[in-house]
């Protein structure tokens, strides 16, 4: 490998170092060692005001032709002296089970095609058309009933346009393909934001018109559809559909956009395969999530147990310290009691509160002796400490 190796993490370079590197080898080869694209490295050079060889420089140099090398200009205000170059993360790889599901589904719907007439549409899509006709008729009747009420007029519902019907036909084909591949349709609103049920997992998809900004008047931009309220105002139809999987799939979300060269007919098997592959991907996400939750619970249990043991240990230590304090008090009390006995001998066995002085001394000695934690031996003292619990 060259003097610059591929780094897993970011690499910090200065203007001077980057300038030296870009004049040692072609930009695209250097970019590979940084783990980014040549275009990305060129943008970094532009931001840092680092000149790099122009197009054709290396070919001329290899051919022995004269070439011009630039100098590094002085750093201007606002230009960074150093920068961190982050490698582009690798593209996520679909799990093997998802690849198999996609392949099987694609094979099952290889001959899938967009319906040519409304009679062969999927029942769910036929229901959209029937509902539109019903609402259209109801509005017309309501408008006739209220035609003399000048303060209120019901907006009539436009006929379905060619773009509406085309979207319906494509959606019908996708519905049919998903069901043929083993999936189910969970939600199918006329807006095109549909939900499939793949291997018990909900997969949300968007089958909608690709919109573009338009300079037309607001009313003109909304004539391409009978559902203007479903779309953002000020946008117009591009004449192409956009199909996308909107459920998060760990970077495996897919999107398909028609163009002059790419037609939806040729994309249908791939779309259905990707939708079916979402089931195993979501199952893998679920498994990983459950494993993370399990590890979290286990870690929480370990932390709780460590905290519990620390609390018990602290309480046992406090118990031991309490015994030490009792032992110290025991010795002090016995010294004091010895002085009491000495003076009692001088005073005689007087009676205090109907109790003889000797009995008082015996009572004090018994209480003082009870403070000795070692009166039954060290083992018994530590046995008492061992019985301390979290709730003691």
Coordinates of C-alpha atoms in Angstrom, one line a residue:
X1 CA 0.0 0.0 0.0
X2 CA 1.1 3.6 -0.6
X3 CA 2.1 6.0 2.1
X4 CA -1.6 6.8 2.7
X5 CA -3.7 3.9 3.8
X6 CA -7.5 3.6 3.9
X7 CA -8.8 4.8 7.3
X8 CA -11.9 3.5 9.0
X9 CA -12.4 6.8 10.8
X10 CA -11.8 10.4 9.8
X11 CA -8.3 11.6 8.9
X12 CA -7.2 15.1 9.7
X13 CA -5.1 16.8 7.0
X14 CA -3.6 20.2 6.6
X15 CA -3.7 22.4 3.5
X16 CA 0.0 21.7 2.9
X17 CA -0.4 18.0 3.3
X18 CA -3.4 17.8 1.0
X19 CA -1.7 20.0 -1.6
X20 CA 1.3 17.6 -1.6
X21 CA -0.9 14.5 -1.9
X22 CA -3.1 15.7 -4.8
X23 CA 0.0 16.4 -6.9
X24 CA 1.5 13.0 -6.2
X25 CA -1.3 10.9 -7.8
X26 CA -4.6 11.2 -9.7
X27 CA -7.4 12.6 -7.6
X28 CA -9.6 9.6 -8.0
X29 CA -6.9 7.2 -6.8
X30 CA -6.2 9.4 -3.8
X31 CA -9.9 9.7 -3.0
X32 CA -10.2 5.9 -2.9
X33 CA -7.5 5.8 -0.2
X34 CA -9.5 8.4 1.8
X35 CA -12.6 6.3 1.3
X36 CA -14.5 9.0 -0.6
X37 CA -15.3 9.8 -4.2
X38 CA -13.1 11.9 -6.5
X39 CA -15.8 14.5 -6.7
X40 CA -16.0 14.6 -2.9
X41 CA -12.2 15.1 -2.6
X42 CA -12.3 17.9 -5.2
X43 CA -15.0 19.7 -3.2
X44 CA -12.8 19.5 -0.1
X45 CA -9.9 20.9 -2.1
X46 CA -12.1 23.8 -3.3
X47 CA -13.2 24.6 0.2
X48 CA -9.6 24.7 1.5
X49 CA -8.4 26.6 -1.6
X50 CA -6.0 23.8 -2.5
X51 CA -5.3 23.7 -6.3
X52 CA -5.2 20.2 -7.9
X53 CA -4.1 19.0 -11.3
X54 CA -6.6 19.9 -14.2
X55 CA -8.1 17.3 -16.5
X56 CA -5.5 15.7 -18.7
X57 CA -2.6 16.5 -16.5
X58 CA -1.6 13.0 -15.6
X59 CA -2.0 11.7 -19.2
X60 CA 0.3 14.5 -20.5
X61 CA 2.8 13.8 -17.8
X62 CA 2.9 10.0 -18.5
X63 CA 3.3 10.9 -22.2
X64 CA 6.3 13.0 -21.4
X65 CA 4.6 16.2 -22.5
X66 CA 5.2 19.5 -20.5
X67 CA 2.7 20.1 -17.7
X68 CA 2.1 23.1 -15.4
X69 CA 2.0 22.6 -11.7
X70 CA 0.4 25.2 -9.5
X71 CA 1.5 26.6 -6.2
X72 CA -0.4 26.6 -2.9
X73 CA -1.7 30.1 -2.4
X74 CA -1.5 31.8 1.0
X75 CA -4.4 30.9 3.2
X76 CA -7.1 33.5 3.1
X77 CA -9.4 34.6 6.0
X78 CA -12.2 32.0 6.4
X79 CA -10.2 29.2 4.8
X80 CA -9.6 26.3 7.2
X81 CA -6.0 25.3 7.9
X82 CA -7.0 21.6 8.6
X83 CA -10.0 19.5 8.0
X84 CA -11.3 16.0 8.9
X85 CA -12.0 13.8 5.9
X86 CA -14.6 11.2 6.7
X87 CA -14.8 8.0 4.6
X88 CA -18.1 7.4 2.9
X89 CA -20.0 4.6 4.9
X90 CA -20.4 1.4 2.9
X91 CA -23.8 0.8 1.4
X92 CA -26.0 -1.4 3.6
X93 CA -26.3 -5.0 2.4
X94 CA -29.7 -6.6 2.5
X95 CA -30.0 -9.7 4.7
X96 CA -29.8 -13.0 2.7
X97 CA -33.4 -13.8 3.6
X98 CA -34.5 -10.5 2.1
X99 CA -32.5 -11.2 -1.1
X100 CA -34.2 -14.6 -1.4
X101 CA -37.6 -13.1 -0.9
X102 CA -37.0 -10.4 -3.5
X103 CA -35.8 -13.0 -6.0
X104 CA -38.7 -15.3 -5.4
X105 CA -41.3 -12.4 -5.6
X106 CA -39.7 -11.0 -8.8
X107 CA -39.9 -14.3 -10.5
X108 CA -43.5 -14.8 -9.6
X109 CA -44.5 -11.4 -11.1
X110 CA -42.1 -11.4 -14.0
X111 CA -45.0 -11.1 -16.5
X112 CA -46.8 -8.4 -14.4
X113 CA -48.1 -5.5 -16.6
X114 CA -50.2 -2.3 -16.1
X115 CA -53.9 -3.0 -16.9
X116 CA -55.0 -1.6 -20.2
X117 CA -58.6 -1.0 -19.3
X118 CA -60.6 -0.1 -16.1
X119 CA -62.5 -3.4 -16.1
X120 CA -59.3 -5.4 -15.1
X121 CA -58.3 -3.1 -12.3
X122 CA -57.8 -4.5 -8.8
X123 CA -61.0 -4.4 -6.7
X124 CA -59.5 -1.9 -4.3
X125 CA -58.7 0.5 -7.1
X126 CA -62.2 -0.1 -8.7
X127 CA -63.6 1.0 -5.3
X128 CA -61.8 4.3 -5.7
X129 CA -63.4 5.0 -9.1
X130 CA -66.8 3.9 -7.7
X131 CA -66.4 6.2 -4.7
X132 CA -65.4 9.1 -6.9
X133 CA -68.5 8.7 -9.2
X134 CA -70.7 8.4 -6.1
X135 CA -69.3 11.6 -4.6
X136 CA -69.4 13.4 -7.9
X137 CA -73.1 12.5 -8.3
X138 CA -73.9 13.5 -4.7
X139 CA -72.3 16.9 -5.2
X140 CA -74.2 17.5 -8.5
X141 CA -77.5 16.7 -6.7
X142 CA -76.6 18.9 -3.8
X143 CA -75.7 21.7 -6.2
X144 CA -79.0 21.5 -8.0
X145 CA -80.9 21.5 -4.6
X146 CA -79.1 24.6 -3.6
X147 CA -78.9 26.4 -6.9
X148 CA -81.0 29.3 -5.6
X149 CA -78.9 29.8 -2.5
X150 CA -76.4 32.3 -3.8
X151 CA -74.5 32.4 -0.4
X152 CA -73.5 28.8 -0.8
X153 CA -72.5 26.7 -3.8
X154 CA -71.1 23.3 -3.7
X155 CA -67.9 22.8 -5.6
X156 CA -68.4 20.2 -8.2
X157 CA -66.0 17.2 -8.4
X158 CA -64.0 17.1 -11.5
X159 CA -63.8 14.0 -13.7
X160 CA -60.8 11.7 -13.2
X161 CA -58.0 12.8 -15.4
X162 CA -55.6 10.8 -17.5
X163 CA -52.9 11.1 -14.8
X164 CA -55.3 9.9 -12.1
X165 CA -56.3 6.9 -14.2
X166 CA -52.7 6.1 -15.0
X167 CA -51.7 6.2 -11.3
X168 CA -54.7 4.0 -10.6
X169 CA -53.6 1.5 -13.2
X170 CA -50.0 1.3 -11.9
X171 CA -51.3 1.0 -8.3
X172 CA -53.6 -1.8 -9.4
X173 CA -50.6 -3.6 -11.0
X174 CA -48.6 -3.3 -7.8
X175 CA -51.5 -4.4 -5.6
X176 CA -52.0 -7.5 -7.8
X177 CA -48.2 -8.2 -7.8
X178 CA -47.9 -8.0 -4.1
X179 CA -50.8 -10.3 -3.5
X180 CA -49.5 -12.8 -6.1
X181 CA -46.2 -12.8 -4.3
X182 CA -47.8 -13.6 -0.9
X183 CA -48.4 -10.1 0.6
X184 CA -51.6 -8.4 1.7
X185 CA -53.0 -4.9 1.3
X186 CA -53.5 -3.4 4.7
X187 CA -54.5 0.2 3.8
X188 CA -55.3 1.6 0.4
X189 CA -56.4 5.2 0.5
X190 CA -56.9 7.0 -2.8
X191 CA -54.1 9.4 -1.9
X192 CA -51.6 6.6 -2.8
X193 CA -50.0 6.3 0.6
X194 CA -50.7 2.6 1.0
X195 CA -49.7 0.0 3.5
X196 CA -48.9 -3.6 2.7
X197 CA -48.7 -6.5 5.2
X198 CA -45.6 -8.5 4.5
X199 CA -44.9 -11.4 6.8
X200 CA -46.9 -9.8 9.7
X201 CA -45.0 -6.5 9.2
X202 CA -46.6 -3.3 7.9
X203 CA -44.7 -1.8 4.9
X204 CA -45.8 1.7 4.0
X205 CA -45.4 2.8 0.4
X206 CA -46.1 5.9 -1.7
X207 CA -47.4 5.6 -5.2
X208 CA -47.9 9.2 -6.3
X209 CA -47.3 11.7 -9.0
X210 CA -43.9 13.2 -9.1
X211 CA -44.5 16.9 -8.8
X212 CA -42.4 19.8 -9.9
X213 CA -42.5 23.6 -9.3
X214 CA -44.5 25.5 -11.8
X215 CA -44.9 29.1 -12.9
X216 CA -48.5 28.5 -13.9
X217 CA -51.4 30.1 -12.0
X218 CA -52.6 28.1 -9.0
X219 CA -55.8 26.9 -10.7
X220 CA -53.9 25.8 -13.8
X221 CA -51.5 23.7 -11.9
X222 CA -54.4 21.8 -10.3
X223 CA -56.2 20.7 -13.5
X224 CA -54.2 17.6 -14.0
X225 CA -56.0 15.8 -11.1
X226 CA -59.4 15.4 -9.8
X227 CA -57.9 15.4 -6.3
X228 CA -56.2 18.9 -6.0
X229 CA -56.6 18.9 -2.2
X230 CA -54.3 15.9 -2.0
X231 CA -51.3 17.8 -3.4
X232 CA -49.4 20.9 -2.4
X233 CA -50.5 23.9 -4.2
X234 CA -48.1 25.6 -6.6
X235 CA -46.8 22.3 -7.8
X236 CA -47.6 20.7 -11.1
X237 CA -47.5 17.2 -12.5
X238 CA -44.2 16.1 -14.1
X239 CA -46.0 13.5 -16.2
X240 CA -44.2 10.7 -14.3
X241 CA -44.9 8.6 -11.2
X242 CA -42.8 8.2 -8.1
X243 CA -43.0 4.9 -6.2
X244 CA -41.2 4.7 -2.9
X245 CA -41.0 2.6 0.2
X246 CA -41.4 5.0 3.1
X247 CA -41.0 2.5 6.0
X248 CA -37.6 2.7 7.6
X249 CA -35.5 -0.3 6.5
X250 CA -32.0 0.3 7.8
X251 CA -31.0 2.2 4.7
X252 CA -32.7 -0.2 2.3
X253 CA -35.7 2.1 1.4
X254 CA -36.1 2.1 -2.3
X255 CA -37.5 4.7 -4.7
X256 CA -38.4 4.4 -8.4
X257 CA -39.1 7.4 -10.6
X258 CA -40.3 7.3 -14.2
X259 CA -38.6 9.2 -16.9
X260 CA -38.6 9.4 -20.7
X261 CA -36.4 6.4 -20.8
X262 CA -37.5 4.5 -17.7
X263 CA -41.2 3.4 -17.7
X264 CA -43.1 1.9 -14.9
X265 CA -44.0 -1.2 -16.8
X266 CA -40.4 -2.4 -16.6
X267 CA -40.1 -1.5 -13.0
X268 CA -43.0 -3.5 -11.6
X269 CA -41.3 -6.8 -10.9
X270 CA -38.4 -5.0 -9.1
X271 CA -40.9 -2.9 -7.1
X272 CA -42.9 -5.9 -5.9
X273 CA -39.6 -7.8 -5.1
X274 CA -38.4 -4.9 -3.0
X275 CA -41.7 -4.6 -1.1
X276 CA -41.7 -8.3 -0.4
X277 CA -38.0 -8.1 0.8
X278 CA -39.1 -5.5 3.3
X279 CA -40.7 -8.2 5.4
X280 CA -37.5 -10.1 6.2
X281 CA -35.7 -6.8 6.7
X282 CA -38.3 -5.6 9.3
X283 CA -38.1 -9.1 10.9
X284 CA -34.3 -8.7 11.2
X285 CA -34.8 -5.1 12.6
X286 CA -37.3 -6.6 15.1
X287 CA -34.8 -9.3 16.1
X288 CA -32.0 -6.7 16.5
X289 CA -34.3 -4.4 18.5
X290 CA -35.3 -7.3 20.8
X291 CA -31.6 -8.3 21.3
X292 CA -30.8 -4.7 22.1
X293 CA -33.6 -4.5 24.6
X294 CA -32.6 -7.8 26.1
X295 CA -29.0 -6.6 26.4
X296 CA -30.3 -3.4 28.0
X297 CA -32.4 -5.3 30.5
X298 CA -29.5 -7.6 31.3
X299 CA -27.2 -4.6 31.8
X300 CA -29.8 -2.9 33.9
X301 CA -30.1 -6.1 36.0
X302 CA -26.3 -6.2 36.4
X303 CA -26.2 -2.6 37.4
X304 CA -29.1 -3.1 39.8
X305 CA -27.4 -6.2 41.3
X306 CA -24.1 -4.3 41.7
X307 CA -25.8 -1.4 43.3
X308 CA -27.7 -3.8 45.7
X309 CA -24.5 -5.5 46.6
X310 CA -22.8 -2.1 47.2
X311 CA -25.6 -1.0 49.4
X312 CA -25.4 -4.2 51.4
X313 CA -21.7 -3.9 51.7
X314 CA -22.0 -0.3 52.9
X315 CA -24.5 -1.4 55.5
X316 CA -22.3 -4.2 56.7
X317 CA -19.4 -1.9 57.0
X318 CA -21.5 0.6 58.9
X319 CA -22.5 -2.3 61.2
X320 CA -18.9 -3.2 61.7
X321 CA -18.1 0.4 62.5
X322 CA -21.0 0.4 65.0
X323 CA -19.5 -2.6 66.7
X324 CA -16.2 -0.8 66.9
X325 CA -17.9 2.2 68.5
X326 CA -19.7 -0.1 70.9
X327 CA -16.4 -1.8 71.8
X328 CA -14.8 1.6 72.4
X329 CA -17.7 2.7 74.6
X330 CA -17.6 -0.7 76.4
X331 CA -14.0 -0.1 77.4
X332 CA -14.7 3.5 78.5
X333 CA -17.7 2.4 80.5
X334 CA -15.7 -0.3 82.3
X335 CA -13.0 2.2 83.2
X336 CA -15.7 4.5 84.5
X337 CA -17.4 1.7 86.4
X338 CA -14.1 0.7 88.1
X339 CA -13.9 4.2 89.5
X340 CA -17.5 4.0 90.5
X341 CA -16.8 0.8 92.4
X342 CA -13.8 2.3 94.1
X343 CA -15.8 5.2 95.4
X344 CA -18.7 2.9 96.4
X345 CA -16.4 1.0 98.7
X346 CA -15.6 4.2 100.4
X347 CA -19.2 5.2 100.8
X348 CA -20.5 1.8 101.8
X349 CA -23.4 -0.2 100.3
X350 CA -25.9 2.6 100.5
X351 CA -29.5 2.3 99.3
X352 CA -30.5 4.5 96.4
X353 CA -34.2 4.6 95.4
X354 CA -34.9 1.4 97.3
X355 CA -32.1 -0.3 95.4
X356 CA -28.7 -1.1 96.9
X357 CA -25.7 0.6 95.5
X358 CA -24.1 -2.7 94.7
X359 CA -27.2 -3.6 92.6
X360 CA -26.9 -0.4 90.7
X361 CA -23.3 -1.2 89.9
X362 CA -24.2 -4.7 88.8
X363 CA -26.9 -3.3 86.5
X364 CA -24.4 -0.9 85.0
X365 CA -21.8 -3.6 84.5
X366 CA -24.4 -5.8 82.7
X367 CA -25.3 -3.1 80.4
X368 CA -21.7 -2.2 79.7
X369 CA -20.8 -5.8 79.0
X370 CA -23.7 -6.1 76.5
X371 CA -21.9 -3.5 74.4
X372 CA -18.9 -5.8 73.9
X373 CA -19.3 -7.1 70.3
X374 CA -16.7 -9.8 71.0
X375 CA -18.3 -11.2 74.1
X376 CA -19.4 -14.3 72.1
X377 CA -16.4 -14.4 69.8
X378 CA -15.3 -12.8 66.5
X379 CA -17.2 -15.4 64.5
X380 CA -20.5 -14.5 66.1
X381 CA -19.9 -10.8 65.5
X382 CA -19.3 -11.4 61.8
X383 CA -22.3 -13.8 61.7
X384 CA -24.4 -10.8 62.8
X385 CA -22.8 -8.7 60.1
X386 CA -23.5 -11.3 57.4
X387 CA -27.2 -11.2 58.3
X388 CA -27.5 -7.6 57.2
X389 CA -29.6 -7.3 54.0
X390 CA -30.6 -4.5 51.6
X391 CA -33.7 -3.9 53.7
X392 CA -32.1 -4.1 57.1

